[in-house]
Short mmCIF file of C-alpha atoms and ligand atoms in Angstrom, two decimals:
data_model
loop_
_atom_site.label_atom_id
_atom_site.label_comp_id
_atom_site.label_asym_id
_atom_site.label_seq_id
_atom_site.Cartn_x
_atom_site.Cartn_y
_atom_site.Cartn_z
CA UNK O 1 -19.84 14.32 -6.31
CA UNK O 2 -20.08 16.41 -9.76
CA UNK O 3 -17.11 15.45 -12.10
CA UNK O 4 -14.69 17.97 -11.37
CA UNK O 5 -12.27 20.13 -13.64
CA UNK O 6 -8.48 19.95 -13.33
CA UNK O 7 -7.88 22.21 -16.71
CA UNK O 8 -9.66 22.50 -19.61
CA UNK O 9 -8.98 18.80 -20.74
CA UNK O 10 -9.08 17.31 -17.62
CA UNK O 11 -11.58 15.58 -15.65
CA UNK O 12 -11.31 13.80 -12.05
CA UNK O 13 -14.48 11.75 -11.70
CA UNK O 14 -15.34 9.01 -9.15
CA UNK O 15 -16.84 8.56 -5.97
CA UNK O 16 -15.74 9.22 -2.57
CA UNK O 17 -16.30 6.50 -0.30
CA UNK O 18 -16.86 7.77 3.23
CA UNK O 19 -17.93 4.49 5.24
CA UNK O 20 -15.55 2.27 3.97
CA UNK O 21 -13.38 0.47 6.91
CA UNK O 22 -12.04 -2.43 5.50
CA UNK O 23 -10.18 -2.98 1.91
CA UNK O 24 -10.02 -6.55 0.75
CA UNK O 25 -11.74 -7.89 3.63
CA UNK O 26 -8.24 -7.37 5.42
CA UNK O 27 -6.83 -3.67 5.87
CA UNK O 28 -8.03 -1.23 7.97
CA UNK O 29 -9.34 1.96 6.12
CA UNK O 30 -9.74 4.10 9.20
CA UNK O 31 -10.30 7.47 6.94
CA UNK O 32 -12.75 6.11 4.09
CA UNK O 33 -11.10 6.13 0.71
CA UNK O 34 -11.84 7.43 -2.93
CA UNK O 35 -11.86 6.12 -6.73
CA UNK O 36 -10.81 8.46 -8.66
CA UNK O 37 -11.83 8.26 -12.46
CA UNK O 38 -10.16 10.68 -15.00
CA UNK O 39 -11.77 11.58 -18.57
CA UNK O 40 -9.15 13.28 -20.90
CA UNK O 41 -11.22 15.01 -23.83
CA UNK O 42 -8.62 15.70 -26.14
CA UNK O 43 -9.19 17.44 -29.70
CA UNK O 44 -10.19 14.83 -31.43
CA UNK O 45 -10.54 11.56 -29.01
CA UNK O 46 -11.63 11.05 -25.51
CA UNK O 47 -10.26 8.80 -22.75
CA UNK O 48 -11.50 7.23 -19.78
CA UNK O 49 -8.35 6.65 -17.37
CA UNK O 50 -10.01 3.74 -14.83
CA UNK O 51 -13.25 3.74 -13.06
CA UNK O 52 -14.76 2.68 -9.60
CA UNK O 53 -15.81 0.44 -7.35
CA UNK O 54 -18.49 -1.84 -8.74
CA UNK O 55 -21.20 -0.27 -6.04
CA UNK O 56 -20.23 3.02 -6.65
CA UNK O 57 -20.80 2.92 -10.18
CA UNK O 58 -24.18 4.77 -10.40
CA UNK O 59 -22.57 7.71 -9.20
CA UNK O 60 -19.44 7.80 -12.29
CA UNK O 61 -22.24 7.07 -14.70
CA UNK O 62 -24.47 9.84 -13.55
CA UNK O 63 -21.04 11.99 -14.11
CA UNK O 64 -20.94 10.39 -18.14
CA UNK O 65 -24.54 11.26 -18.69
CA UNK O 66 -23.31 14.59 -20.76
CA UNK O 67 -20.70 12.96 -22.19
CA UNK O 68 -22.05 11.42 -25.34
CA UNK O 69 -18.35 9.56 -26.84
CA UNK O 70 -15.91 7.86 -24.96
CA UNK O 71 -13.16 6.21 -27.65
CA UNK O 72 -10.94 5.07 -25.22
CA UNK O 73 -10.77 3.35 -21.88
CA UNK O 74 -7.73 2.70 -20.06
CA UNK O 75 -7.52 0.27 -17.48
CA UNK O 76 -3.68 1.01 -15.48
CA UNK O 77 -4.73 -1.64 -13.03
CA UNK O 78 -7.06 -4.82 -13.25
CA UNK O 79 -8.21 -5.18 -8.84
CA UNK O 80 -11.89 -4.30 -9.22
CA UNK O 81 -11.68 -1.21 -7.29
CA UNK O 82 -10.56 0.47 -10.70
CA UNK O 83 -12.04 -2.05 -13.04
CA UNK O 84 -14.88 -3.06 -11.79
CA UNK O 85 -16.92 -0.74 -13.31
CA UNK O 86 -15.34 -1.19 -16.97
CA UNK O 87 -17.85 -3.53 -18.20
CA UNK O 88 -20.83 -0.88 -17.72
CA UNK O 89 -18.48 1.62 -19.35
CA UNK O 90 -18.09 -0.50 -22.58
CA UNK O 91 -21.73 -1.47 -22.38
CA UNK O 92 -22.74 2.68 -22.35
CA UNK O 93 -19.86 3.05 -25.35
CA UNK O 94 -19.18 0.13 -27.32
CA UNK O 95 -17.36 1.55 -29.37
CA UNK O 96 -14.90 2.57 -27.20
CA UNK O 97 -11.65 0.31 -26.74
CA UNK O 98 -10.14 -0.98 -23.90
CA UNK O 99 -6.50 -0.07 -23.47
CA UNK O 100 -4.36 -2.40 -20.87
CA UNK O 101 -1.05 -4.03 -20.43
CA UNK O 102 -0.92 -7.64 -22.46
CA UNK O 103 -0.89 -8.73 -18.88
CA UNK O 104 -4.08 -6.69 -17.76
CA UNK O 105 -5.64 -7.93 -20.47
CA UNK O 106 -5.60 -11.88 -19.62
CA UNK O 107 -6.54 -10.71 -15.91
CA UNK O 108 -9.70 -8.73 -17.00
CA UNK O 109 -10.47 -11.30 -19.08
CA UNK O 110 -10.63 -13.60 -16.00
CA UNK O 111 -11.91 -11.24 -13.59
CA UNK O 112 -14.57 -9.61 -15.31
CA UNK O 113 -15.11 -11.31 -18.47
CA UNK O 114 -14.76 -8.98 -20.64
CA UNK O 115 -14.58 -10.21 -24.89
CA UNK O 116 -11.32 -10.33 -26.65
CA UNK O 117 -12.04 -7.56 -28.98
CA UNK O 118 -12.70 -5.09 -26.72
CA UNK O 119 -9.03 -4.72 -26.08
CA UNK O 120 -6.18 -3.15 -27.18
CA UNK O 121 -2.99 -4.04 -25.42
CA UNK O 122 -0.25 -1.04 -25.37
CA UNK O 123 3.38 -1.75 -25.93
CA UNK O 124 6.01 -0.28 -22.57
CA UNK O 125 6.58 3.05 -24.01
CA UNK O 126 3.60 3.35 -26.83
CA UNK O 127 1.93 6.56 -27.13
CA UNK O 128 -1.60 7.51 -27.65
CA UNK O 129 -2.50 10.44 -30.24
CA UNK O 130 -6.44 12.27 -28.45
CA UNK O 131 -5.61 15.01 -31.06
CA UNK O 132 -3.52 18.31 -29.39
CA UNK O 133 -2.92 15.71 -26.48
CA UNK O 134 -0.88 12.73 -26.43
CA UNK O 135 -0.50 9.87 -23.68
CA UNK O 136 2.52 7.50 -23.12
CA UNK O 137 1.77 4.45 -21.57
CA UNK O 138 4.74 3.60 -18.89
CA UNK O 139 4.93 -0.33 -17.84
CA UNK O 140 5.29 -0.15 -13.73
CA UNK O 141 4.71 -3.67 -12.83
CA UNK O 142 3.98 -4.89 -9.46
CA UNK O 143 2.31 -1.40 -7.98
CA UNK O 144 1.00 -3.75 -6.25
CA UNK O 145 0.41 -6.65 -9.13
CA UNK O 146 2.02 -7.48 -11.97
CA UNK O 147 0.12 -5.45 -14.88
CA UNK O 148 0.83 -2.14 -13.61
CA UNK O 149 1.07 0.66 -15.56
CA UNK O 150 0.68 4.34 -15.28
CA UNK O 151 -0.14 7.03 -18.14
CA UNK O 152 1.84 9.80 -18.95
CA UNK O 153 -0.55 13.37 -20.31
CA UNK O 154 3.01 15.03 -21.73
CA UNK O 155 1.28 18.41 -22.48
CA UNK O 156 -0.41 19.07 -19.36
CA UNK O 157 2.95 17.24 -17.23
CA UNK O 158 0.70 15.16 -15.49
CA UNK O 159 1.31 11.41 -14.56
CA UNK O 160 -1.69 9.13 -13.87
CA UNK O 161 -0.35 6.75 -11.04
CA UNK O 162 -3.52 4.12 -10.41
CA UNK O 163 -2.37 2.79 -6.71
CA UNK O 164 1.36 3.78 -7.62
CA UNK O 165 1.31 7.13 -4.70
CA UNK O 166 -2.24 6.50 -3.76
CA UNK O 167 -3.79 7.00 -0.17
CA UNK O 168 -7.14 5.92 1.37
CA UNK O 169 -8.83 9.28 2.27
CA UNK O 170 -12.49 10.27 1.94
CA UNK O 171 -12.16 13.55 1.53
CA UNK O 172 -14.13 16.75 -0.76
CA UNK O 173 -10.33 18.27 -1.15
CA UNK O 174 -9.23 17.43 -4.74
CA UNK O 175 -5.62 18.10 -4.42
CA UNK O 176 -3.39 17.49 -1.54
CA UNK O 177 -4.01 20.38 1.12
CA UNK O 178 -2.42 18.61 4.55
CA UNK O 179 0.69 17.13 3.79
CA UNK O 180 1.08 15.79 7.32
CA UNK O 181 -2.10 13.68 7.14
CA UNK O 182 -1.89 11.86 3.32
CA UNK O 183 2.02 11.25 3.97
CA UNK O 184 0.83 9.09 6.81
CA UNK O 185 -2.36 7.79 4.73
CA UNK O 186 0.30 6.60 2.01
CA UNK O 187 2.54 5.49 4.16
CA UNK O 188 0.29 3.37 5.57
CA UNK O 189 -1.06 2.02 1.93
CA UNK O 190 2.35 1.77 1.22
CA UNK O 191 3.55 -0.59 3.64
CA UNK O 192 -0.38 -2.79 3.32
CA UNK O 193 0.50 -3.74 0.01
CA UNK O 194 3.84 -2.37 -1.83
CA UNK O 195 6.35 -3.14 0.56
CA UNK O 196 6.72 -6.62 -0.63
CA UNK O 197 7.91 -5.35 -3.87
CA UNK O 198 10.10 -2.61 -2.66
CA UNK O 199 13.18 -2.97 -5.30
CA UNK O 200 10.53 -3.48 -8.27
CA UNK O 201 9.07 -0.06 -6.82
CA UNK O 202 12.67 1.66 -6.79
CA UNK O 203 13.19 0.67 -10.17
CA UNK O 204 9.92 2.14 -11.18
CA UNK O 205 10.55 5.44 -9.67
CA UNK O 206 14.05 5.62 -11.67
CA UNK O 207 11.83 4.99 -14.62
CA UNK O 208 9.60 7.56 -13.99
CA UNK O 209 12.67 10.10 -13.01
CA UNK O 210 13.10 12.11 -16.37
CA UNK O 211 9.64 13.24 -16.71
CA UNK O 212 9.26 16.50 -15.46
CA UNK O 213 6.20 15.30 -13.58
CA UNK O 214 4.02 18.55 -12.66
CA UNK O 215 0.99 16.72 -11.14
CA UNK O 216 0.43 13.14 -10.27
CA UNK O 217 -3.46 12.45 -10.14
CA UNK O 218 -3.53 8.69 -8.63
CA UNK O 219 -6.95 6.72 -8.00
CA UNK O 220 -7.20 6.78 -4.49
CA UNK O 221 -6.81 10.32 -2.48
CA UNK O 222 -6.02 13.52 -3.07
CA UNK O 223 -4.24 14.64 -6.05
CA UNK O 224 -0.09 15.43 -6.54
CA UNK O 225 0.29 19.53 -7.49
CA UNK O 226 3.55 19.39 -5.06
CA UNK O 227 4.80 15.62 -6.88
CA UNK O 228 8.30 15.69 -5.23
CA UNK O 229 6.79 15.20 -1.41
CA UNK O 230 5.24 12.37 -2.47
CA UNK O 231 7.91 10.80 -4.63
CA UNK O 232 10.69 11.96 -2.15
CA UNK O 233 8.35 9.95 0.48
CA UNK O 234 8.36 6.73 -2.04
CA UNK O 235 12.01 6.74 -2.63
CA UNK O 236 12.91 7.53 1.54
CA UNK O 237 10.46 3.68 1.60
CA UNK O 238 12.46 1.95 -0.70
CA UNK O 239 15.79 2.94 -0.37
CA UNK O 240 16.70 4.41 2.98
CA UNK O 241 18.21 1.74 5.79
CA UNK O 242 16.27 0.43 8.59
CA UNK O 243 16.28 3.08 11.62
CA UNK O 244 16.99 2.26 15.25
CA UNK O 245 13.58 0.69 16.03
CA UNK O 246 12.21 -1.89 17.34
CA UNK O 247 8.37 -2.68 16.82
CA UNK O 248 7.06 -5.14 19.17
CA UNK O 249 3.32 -6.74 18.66
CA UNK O 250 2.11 -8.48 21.53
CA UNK O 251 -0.67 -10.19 23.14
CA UNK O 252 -1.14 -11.22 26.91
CA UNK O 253 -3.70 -13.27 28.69
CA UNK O 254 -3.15 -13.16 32.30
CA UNK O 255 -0.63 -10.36 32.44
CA UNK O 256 2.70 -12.45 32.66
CA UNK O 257 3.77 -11.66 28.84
CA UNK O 258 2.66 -8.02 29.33
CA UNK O 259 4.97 -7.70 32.31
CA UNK O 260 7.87 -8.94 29.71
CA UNK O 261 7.00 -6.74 27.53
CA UNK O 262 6.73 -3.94 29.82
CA UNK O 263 10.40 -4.64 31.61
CA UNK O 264 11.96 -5.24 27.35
CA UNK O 265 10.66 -1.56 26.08
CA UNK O 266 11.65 0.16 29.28
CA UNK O 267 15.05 -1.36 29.17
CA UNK O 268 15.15 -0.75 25.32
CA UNK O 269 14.23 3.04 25.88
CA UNK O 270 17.04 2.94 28.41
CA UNK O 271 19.78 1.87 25.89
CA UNK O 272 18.03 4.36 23.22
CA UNK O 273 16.17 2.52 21.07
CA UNK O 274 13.01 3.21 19.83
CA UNK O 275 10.29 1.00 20.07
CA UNK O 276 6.85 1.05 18.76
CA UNK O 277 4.07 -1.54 20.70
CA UNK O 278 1.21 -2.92 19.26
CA UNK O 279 -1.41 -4.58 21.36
CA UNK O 280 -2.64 -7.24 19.25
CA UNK O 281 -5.89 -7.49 20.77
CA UNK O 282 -6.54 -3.83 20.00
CA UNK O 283 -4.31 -2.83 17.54
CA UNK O 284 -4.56 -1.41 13.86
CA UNK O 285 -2.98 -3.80 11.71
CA UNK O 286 -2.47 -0.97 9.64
CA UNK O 287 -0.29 1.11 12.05
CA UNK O 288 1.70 -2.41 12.46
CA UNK O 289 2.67 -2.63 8.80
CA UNK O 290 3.74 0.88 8.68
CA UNK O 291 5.85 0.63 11.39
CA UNK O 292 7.51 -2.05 9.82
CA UNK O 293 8.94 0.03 7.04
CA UNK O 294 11.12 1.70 8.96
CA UNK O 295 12.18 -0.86 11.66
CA UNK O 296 15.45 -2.98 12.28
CA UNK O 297 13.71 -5.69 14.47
CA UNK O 298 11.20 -6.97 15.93
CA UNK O 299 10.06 -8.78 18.96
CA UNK O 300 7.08 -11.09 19.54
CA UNK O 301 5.88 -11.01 22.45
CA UNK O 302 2.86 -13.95 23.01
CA UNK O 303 1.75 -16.61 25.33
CA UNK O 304 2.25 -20.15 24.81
CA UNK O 305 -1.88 -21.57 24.34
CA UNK O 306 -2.35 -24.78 23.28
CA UNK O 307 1.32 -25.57 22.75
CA UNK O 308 2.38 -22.85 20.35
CA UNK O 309 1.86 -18.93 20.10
CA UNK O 310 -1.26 -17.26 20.72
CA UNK O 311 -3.50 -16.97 17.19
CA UNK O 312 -3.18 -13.45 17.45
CA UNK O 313 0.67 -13.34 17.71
CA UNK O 314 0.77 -16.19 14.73
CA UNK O 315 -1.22 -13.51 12.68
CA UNK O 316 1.32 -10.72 13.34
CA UNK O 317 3.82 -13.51 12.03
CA UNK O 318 2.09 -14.57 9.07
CA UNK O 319 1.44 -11.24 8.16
CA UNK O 320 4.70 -9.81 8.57
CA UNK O 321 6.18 -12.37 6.45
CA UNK O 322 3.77 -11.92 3.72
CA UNK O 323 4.63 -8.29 4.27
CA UNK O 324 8.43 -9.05 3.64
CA UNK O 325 9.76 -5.42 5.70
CA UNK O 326 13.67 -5.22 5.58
CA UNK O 327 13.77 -6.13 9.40
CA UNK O 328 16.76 -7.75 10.08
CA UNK O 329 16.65 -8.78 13.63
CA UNK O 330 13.88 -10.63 15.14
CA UNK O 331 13.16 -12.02 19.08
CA UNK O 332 10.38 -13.89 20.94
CA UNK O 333 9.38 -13.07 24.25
CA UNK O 334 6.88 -14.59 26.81
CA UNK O 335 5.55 -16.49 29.71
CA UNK O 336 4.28 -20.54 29.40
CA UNK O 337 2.15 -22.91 31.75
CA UNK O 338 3.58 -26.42 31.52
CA UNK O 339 5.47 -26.26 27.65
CA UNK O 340 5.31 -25.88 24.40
CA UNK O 341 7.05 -25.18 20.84
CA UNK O 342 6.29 -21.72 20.36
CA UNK O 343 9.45 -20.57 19.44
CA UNK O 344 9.79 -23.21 16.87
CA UNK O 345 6.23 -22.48 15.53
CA UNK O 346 6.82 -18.50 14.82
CA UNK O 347 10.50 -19.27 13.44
CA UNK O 348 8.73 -21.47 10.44
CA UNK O 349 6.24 -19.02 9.85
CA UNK O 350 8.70 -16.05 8.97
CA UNK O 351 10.56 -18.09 6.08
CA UNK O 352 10.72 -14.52 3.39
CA UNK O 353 12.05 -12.45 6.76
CA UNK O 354 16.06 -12.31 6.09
CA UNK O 355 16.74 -12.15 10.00
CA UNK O 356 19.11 -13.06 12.75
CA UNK O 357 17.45 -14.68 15.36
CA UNK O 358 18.18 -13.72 18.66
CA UNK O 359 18.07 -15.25 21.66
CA UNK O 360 14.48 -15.33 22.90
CA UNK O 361 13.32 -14.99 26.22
CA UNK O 362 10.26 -17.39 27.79
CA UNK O 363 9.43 -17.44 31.21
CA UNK O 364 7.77 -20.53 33.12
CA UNK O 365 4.43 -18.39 34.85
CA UNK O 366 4.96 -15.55 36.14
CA UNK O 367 8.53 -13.48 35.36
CA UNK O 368 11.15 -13.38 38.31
CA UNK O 369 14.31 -11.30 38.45
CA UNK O 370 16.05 -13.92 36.17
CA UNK O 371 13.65 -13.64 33.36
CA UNK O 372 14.11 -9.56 33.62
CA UNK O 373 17.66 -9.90 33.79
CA UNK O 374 17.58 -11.88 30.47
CA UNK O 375 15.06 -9.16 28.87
CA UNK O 376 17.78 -6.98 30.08
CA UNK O 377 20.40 -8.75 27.82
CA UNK O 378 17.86 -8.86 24.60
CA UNK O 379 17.31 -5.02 24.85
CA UNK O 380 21.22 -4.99 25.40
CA UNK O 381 22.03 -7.46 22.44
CA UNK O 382 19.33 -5.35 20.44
CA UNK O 383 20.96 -2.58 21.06
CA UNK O 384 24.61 -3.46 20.53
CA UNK O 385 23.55 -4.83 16.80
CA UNK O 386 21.61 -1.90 15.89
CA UNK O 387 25.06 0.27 16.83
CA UNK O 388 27.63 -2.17 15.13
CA UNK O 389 25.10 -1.67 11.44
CA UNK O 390 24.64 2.04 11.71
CA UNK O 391 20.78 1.90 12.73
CA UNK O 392 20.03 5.24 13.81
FE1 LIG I 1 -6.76 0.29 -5.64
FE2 LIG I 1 -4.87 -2.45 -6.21
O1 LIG I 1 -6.37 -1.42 -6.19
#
């Protein structure tokens, strides 16, 4: 992709990445993503606002070859999917210095190497003179690690976000065209690797509040010209109280636990609750996490192997923990050959999960009409505490 104009000072660059699948060795990218790059020529300076993936570089430096000065280059995040690339950058301009957090700074240090003096660390607040433009640099830590920041462009009213209302689409659409499909892309990145650090986030976006934002331009997906969808979207993440829903990930080897988990939904449906099920030996771990933004609990359902839960159902639980969602009610279902302490396994896995645990439900073999008449009183005891908080 050419560099492509946004106004007459402003640049996205980058690289789509169409074959993409997998971010971090861990979350599903089922749409590709992009790295965007933006290059601010102002009057008298010009800034580069992030970069790319290291093995996308070639294609941002074949955008640079016309650009013969570079003073600046900002670094709002240090993960290598927006830094990686800095060290060519500096070795193309070296003249050009490398603005960052204090905190970005000690990271790229470590992560990339790069020399002391190439840096100069911004103050929370401290603004940036390119001539007739100016850019404030805003502190928004933990978007998704502790150095965040974004950049404010005050003339143009546009807000640089990094990650910070980001989605993973490959896509040649610069700005946001269906709202439908990059609300559920951002969702999704959302819950992957924010939701952790949902109050941090909220307090962020009362930071960001008074600027009368116009366009957010963010470093993965489309561009913002319509910012309040997407910043209505972030605040409806972090603030709004868990819905009637329970999410259920399961996994089943010879049918008994499916059968459970088959009887709990349909008697959940029955007392109108929502549920969302998630195969775990098919499922998009993805599609998982965003479900758990909204949820109020959720239910396990796994086999007893080798004395404790299935691998695949201790994932879910590891991962849900790390994930910290504001679940607050949490069962275990499932069948059992001879014994076991699955129960007691997943219960110390979920230490960060705020829940009340309720009574779970394990079968011996096959379930009988007593074991559906217990999954009867889960889906009833689910429902009755979803009622007495409000949950709708
Ligand atoms: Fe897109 Fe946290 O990197």
């Amino acid at each position: 992709m050419f560099a492509r104009k946004m106004n007459d000072r402003v640049f996205c660059l980058g690289s789509v990445d169409w074959d993409r699948r997998l971010f971090d060795t861990l979350i599903p990218l089922p749409d590709g993503t992009s790295y965007n790059a933006y290059l601010i020529k102002g009057s008298e300076k010009t800034v580069l606002l992030d970069t790319v993936d290291p093995p996308l570089a070639d294609e941002l430096m074949a955008q640079l070859e016309d650009v013969p000065r570079i003073d600046f280059v900002v670094s709002l995040h240090a993960e290598q999917d927006h830094s990686g690339t800095i060290p060519k950058i500096l070795e193309k301009y070296p003249a050009a210095k490398l603005i960052t957090t204090p905190k970005a700074k000690e990271m790229l240090i470590d992560l990339l190497k790069i020399s002391d003096e190439k840096f100069l660390p911004v103050k929370d607040g401290e603004i940036l003179s390119l001539g007739d433009r100016t850019l404030k640099f805003i502190y928004t830590p933990w978007v998704h690690w502790p150095e965040t920041m974004v950049a404010w462009l005050e003339q143009d009213k546009i807000l640089f976000s990094c990650d910070f209302f980001g989605s993973h689409i490959a896509t040649t659409d610069l700005f946001v065209t269906d709202q439908g499909r990059v609300y559920e892309a951002a969702k999704r990145y959302f819950a992957e690797i924010m939701m952790p650090f949902r109050s941090i986030i909220k307090k962020n976006l009362e930071k960001l509040a008074p600027y009368p934002i116009e366009m957010i331009a963010p470093s993965h997906g489309q561009i913002f010209k319509n910012p309040s969808f997407i910043i209505d979207a972030y605040n409806d993440w972090v603030s709004s109280p868990s819905k009637n829903i329970v999410v259920l990930p399961y996994v089943s080897m010879h049918e008994s636990t499916k059968l459970m988990v088959e009887h709990l939904v349909a008697s959940l449906v029955d007392k109108g609750v929502k549920v969302e099920l998630f195969n775990l030996a098919v499922t998009d771990i993805g599609k998982l996490a965003m479900a758990l933004v909204d949820a109020a609990t959720i239910v396990v359902g796994t086999p007893t192997v080798l004395a404790g839960p299935h691998p695949y159902a201790a994932y879910a639980a590891f991962l849900a923990n790390a994930l910290k969602p504001q679940v607050k009610f949490l069962s275990i279902v499932g069948s059992y050959g001879w014994g076991g302490k699955t129960v007691e396994t997943l219960a110390g896995m979920i230490p960060n999960l705020k829940v009340e645990v309720l009574d779970p439900v394990l079968c011996k073999g096959k379930p009988g009409e007593k074991d559906f008449r217990a999954l009867d009183d889960l889906a009833t005891a689910i429902a009755q505490k979803h009622a007495e908080n409000g949950f709708t």
